Amino acid sequence: MTPPTTTPAQADRMAVFSFVTGLAGLLVFNLVLGPCALVLGAVALARDTSRRSRALLGCALGCADLVLLAVLTLAQGTPSWHTSA
């Protein structure tokens, strides 16, 4: 059985979803959305998307999500936004 082939439109959608999940991950659920953005961006690039810059930006935002998670965890002891009153 051969694996299903993907269309360029599917790869383009993956690139856009990578960007959106990476952007949303800066605000909420960066532990989940960061790796999702990285994987979606990498798969879109591997499938030769026409939205290459969007996929690369999604990968960069996914990395930023994980860096933000590490900084918040080290600085505040919690992986979430917290303001002290």
Tab-separated table of C-alpha atoms in Angstrom:
chain	number	residue	atom	x	y	z
A	1	MET	CA	0.000	0.000	0.000
A	2	THR	CA	1.440	3.353	-0.991
A	3	PRO	CA	1.237	6.331	1.357
A	4	PRO	CA	-1.226	9.025	0.373
A	5	THR	CA	0.245	11.906	-1.561
A	6	THR	CA	-0.158	15.468	-0.390
A	7	THR	CA	-1.210	18.351	-2.525
A	8	PRO	CA	0.568	21.705	-2.506
A	9	ALA	CA	-2.536	23.232	-0.908
A	10	GLN	CA	-2.111	20.921	2.104
A	11	ALA	CA	1.518	21.978	2.509
A	12	ASP	CA	0.474	25.628	2.243
A	13	ARG	CA	-2.155	25.126	4.951
A	14	MET	CA	0.466	23.499	7.170
A	15	ALA	CA	2.709	26.542	6.734
A	16	VAL	CA	-0.121	28.886	7.712
A	17	PHE	CA	-1.113	26.731	10.716
A	18	SER	CA	2.531	26.669	11.780
A	19	PHE	CA	2.602	30.465	11.804
A	20	VAL	CA	-0.722	30.744	13.647
A	21	THR	CA	0.161	28.171	16.332
A	22	GLY	CA	3.566	29.767	16.839
A	23	LEU	CA	1.988	33.188	17.245
A	24	ALA	CA	-0.696	31.925	19.621
A	25	GLY	CA	1.953	30.037	21.591
A	26	LEU	CA	3.577	33.304	22.584
A	27	LEU	CA	0.474	34.068	24.640
A	28	VAL	CA	-0.974	30.712	25.758
A	29	PHE	CA	0.026	27.046	25.932
A	30	ASN	CA	3.577	27.590	24.734
A	31	LEU	CA	4.521	24.110	25.948
A	32	VAL	CA	2.075	22.574	23.458
A	33	LEU	CA	1.835	25.103	20.641
A	34	GLY	CA	5.601	25.709	20.314
A	35	PRO	CA	6.465	22.134	19.313
A	36	CYS	CA	3.350	21.976	17.115
A	37	ALA	CA	4.516	25.056	15.228
A	38	LEU	CA	7.977	23.539	14.794
A	39	VAL	CA	6.642	20.240	13.468
A	40	LEU	CA	4.071	21.808	11.148
A	41	GLY	CA	6.649	24.216	9.751
A	42	ALA	CA	9.216	21.479	9.192
A	43	VAL	CA	6.687	19.208	7.484
A	44	ALA	CA	5.470	22.060	5.272
A	45	LEU	CA	9.061	22.804	4.264
A	46	ALA	CA	9.726	19.130	3.588
A	47	ARG	CA	6.642	18.972	1.364
A	48	ASP	CA	7.879	21.965	-0.633
A	49	THR	CA	5.294	24.567	0.256
A	50	SER	CA	4.947	27.696	-1.819
A	51	ARG	CA	4.605	29.656	1.454
A	52	ARG	CA	8.164	28.971	2.496
A	53	SER	CA	8.606	32.210	4.431
A	54	ARG	CA	5.443	31.550	6.448
A	55	ALA	CA	6.696	28.072	7.357
A	56	LEU	CA	10.097	29.455	8.378
A	57	LEU	CA	8.424	32.136	10.463
A	58	GLY	CA	6.277	29.469	12.112
A	59	CYS	CA	9.418	27.511	13.000
A	60	ALA	CA	11.045	30.651	14.402
A	61	LEU	CA	7.959	31.430	16.488
A	62	GLY	CA	7.876	27.844	17.725
A	63	CYS	CA	11.466	28.231	18.908
A	64	ALA	CA	10.568	31.549	20.534
A	65	ASP	CA	7.697	29.808	22.351
A	66	LEU	CA	10.085	27.281	23.853
A	67	VAL	CA	12.629	29.957	24.787
A	68	LEU	CA	9.853	31.981	26.439
A	69	LEU	CA	8.777	28.880	28.353
A	70	ALA	CA	12.333	28.351	29.618
A	71	VAL	CA	12.751	32.005	30.604
A	72	LEU	CA	9.419	32.120	32.443
A	73	THR	CA	10.161	28.881	34.238
A	74	LEU	CA	13.609	30.018	35.340
A	75	ALA	CA	12.626	33.567	36.284
A	76	GLN	CA	9.324	32.928	38.027
A	77	GLY	CA	9.316	29.234	38.820
A	78	THR	CA	6.150	28.736	36.770
A	79	PRO	CA	5.622	28.131	33.049
A	80	SER	CA	2.916	30.797	32.810
A	81	TRP	CA	2.610	34.572	32.736
A	82	HIS	CA	2.507	35.939	36.263
A	83	THR	CA	2.579	39.479	37.523
A	84	SER	CA	3.318	40.238	41.131
A	85	ALA	CA	1.031	42.773	42.753
